[in-house]
Amino acid sequence: MAARLTDLQIRNATPRGKAYKLTAARGLCVMVMPNGAKYWRMRYRYGGKEKMLALGVYPQVGIRNAEQQADEARALLLSGTDPAEHRRQSKLQLRAKVARTFGQAAEAWFDFKSQRWREPTRLKARMYLDKDLLPPLSRRPITNITPVELTVVVERIEKRGAHNVAKKSRQWLHSIFDHAIATGLLEGTNPAQYLSAVAAPAPQTNHHAHLTLKELPDFLSKLDAYPDTSIPKAACKLALWTANRPGVTRTLLWSELDLDEGLWAIPKDRPGMKRGYAHVTPLPRQAIAMLRDLHAFTGHSVYVFPGRNDPRKPLSDGGVNVMLRKIGYAGRQTAHGFRHLISTALNERDYNPDWVERQLAHGDPDEIRGTYNKAHYLEQRRQMMQDWADLLDEIRGSGKPRP
């Protein structure tokens, strides 16, 4: 049996015209090449054939390391496994793991989920992926991503004050890794499962500023005194009569109105409508009259409330709020705050909460049970909003709301 090689023997081995071996115990040897390079090798037999296993380059791989690798190879042989084939398969598996990136997993998840999403949700998910999640994680092997790494990613979002984005990102990261596990891209536990445990507390929500019913007389007086030719004034009045969101109100299209039927039909996936819900709004008589008068001034535009400088565009996002500031209600009333005001007033007057919620377009109408009229409470809401418009007129006339 050959003796154990020493560092001195290997260092002193000089190159010759041909490669030769320094033999150690149990098939281990060092191949000394003509260029002076020295390679660890292990001879073994498998399936009746003699084979050679490469164990590294000396001195980067020392004697102890080479002997350890040789011992591991012999253990594989005892179990009936070819060490060379085992190494090849291990390299292939490692290469496959490295190829399974977070970007690959995220895109597979997005393709799967987006088939079930409405367009606004799909666009929002795409935006969050492209802006916040893919830049730091896209090329990372998914098997190497740790909970701490994901925490750092979400913390960056929180630090810029985007707490809602951070919350949604935590949910979607959890879903991405769940999908990766289910499809075989990842084995083991979900590294995003505990992200909520380190979520930074979101700042207290400041509701959109809005007046109380007792403050309406003075407000309506100042609103009525504002120039009648003001597009923001008309948009403000329609918001007061309908409780629709500012985004869909300022971008209202003439094509969405049926003034003979007294209806405003917002189609599904309409820009400005939260979650892209469809919504039908009954118009009180006061709103119908105003819109008929307004058509003489803005009927040339597709928009009911066209922009001041370009009728091909709608009223600007801050148009109504600028007007509210001019009449002295900065910080006291916002365009969105009308929804809070109307909701509070209608609920205090004991209208059916389901009617109020439907008027505010809360919840997906496609998931509301029942027939169209019953599910959407159209006729009930028509009377409720007419009552509300009449109450506003009473306040104008008497200077105070009736109990």
Tab-separated table of N, CA and C in Angstrom, residues 132-133 152-163 165-167 169:
chain	number	residue	atom	x	y	z
A	132	ASP	N	-40.866	48.125	-7.338
A	132	ASP	CA	-40.366	47.857	-5.986
A	132	ASP	C	-39.786	46.466	-5.760
A	133	LEU	N	-40.304	45.449	-6.439
A	133	LEU	CA	-39.908	44.079	-6.102
A	133	LEU	C	-38.887	43.485	-7.069
A	152	VAL	N	-35.761	43.762	4.216
A	152	VAL	CA	-35.052	44.965	3.775
A	152	VAL	C	-35.764	45.596	2.577
A	153	VAL	N	-36.238	44.766	1.652
A	153	VAL	CA	-36.941	45.269	0.472
A	153	VAL	C	-38.203	46.030	0.871
A	154	VAL	N	-38.976	45.445	1.787
A	154	VAL	CA	-40.234	46.077	2.198
A	154	VAL	C	-39.962	47.318	3.052
A	155	GLU	N	-38.900	47.275	3.860
A	155	GLU	CA	-38.547	48.442	4.684
A	155	GLU	C	-38.242	49.665	3.818
A	156	ARG	N	-37.628	49.447	2.656
A	156	ARG	CA	-37.342	50.564	1.751
A	156	ARG	C	-38.644	51.232	1.298
A	157	ILE	N	-39.662	50.429	1.067
A	157	ILE	CA	-40.962	50.968	0.652
A	157	ILE	C	-41.585	51.750	1.803
A	158	GLU	N	-41.495	51.203	3.014
A	158	GLU	CA	-42.070	51.875	4.183
A	158	GLU	C	-41.379	53.199	4.463
A	159	LYS	N	-40.061	53.247	4.246
A	159	LYS	CA	-39.298	54.459	4.562
A	159	LYS	C	-39.686	55.650	3.686
A	160	ARG	N	-40.242	55.380	2.518
A	160	ARG	CA	-40.691	56.505	1.688
A	160	ARG	C	-42.152	56.854	1.978
A	161	GLY	N	-42.715	56.205	3.016
A	161	GLY	CA	-44.064	56.537	3.463
A	161	GLY	C	-45.172	55.827	2.713
A	162	ALA	N	-44.832	54.884	1.831
A	162	ALA	CA	-45.852	54.176	1.038
A	162	ALA	C	-46.312	52.925	1.782
A	163	HIS	N	-47.026	53.120	2.891
A	163	HIS	CA	-47.403	51.986	3.744
A	163	HIS	C	-48.429	51.071	3.077
A	165	VAL	N	-48.576	50.479	-0.141
A	165	VAL	CA	-47.784	49.716	-1.108
A	165	VAL	C	-47.000	48.620	-0.390
A	166	ALA	N	-46.443	48.948	0.770
A	166	ALA	CA	-45.692	47.958	1.550
A	166	ALA	C	-46.596	46.807	1.975
A	167	LYS	N	-47.799	47.135	2.409
A	167	LYS	CA	-48.749	46.099	2.833
A	167	LYS	C	-49.079	45.172	1.666
A	169	SER	N	-47.293	44.716	-1.016
A	169	SER	CA	-46.077	44.001	-1.419
A	169	SER	C	-45.848	42.784	-0.535
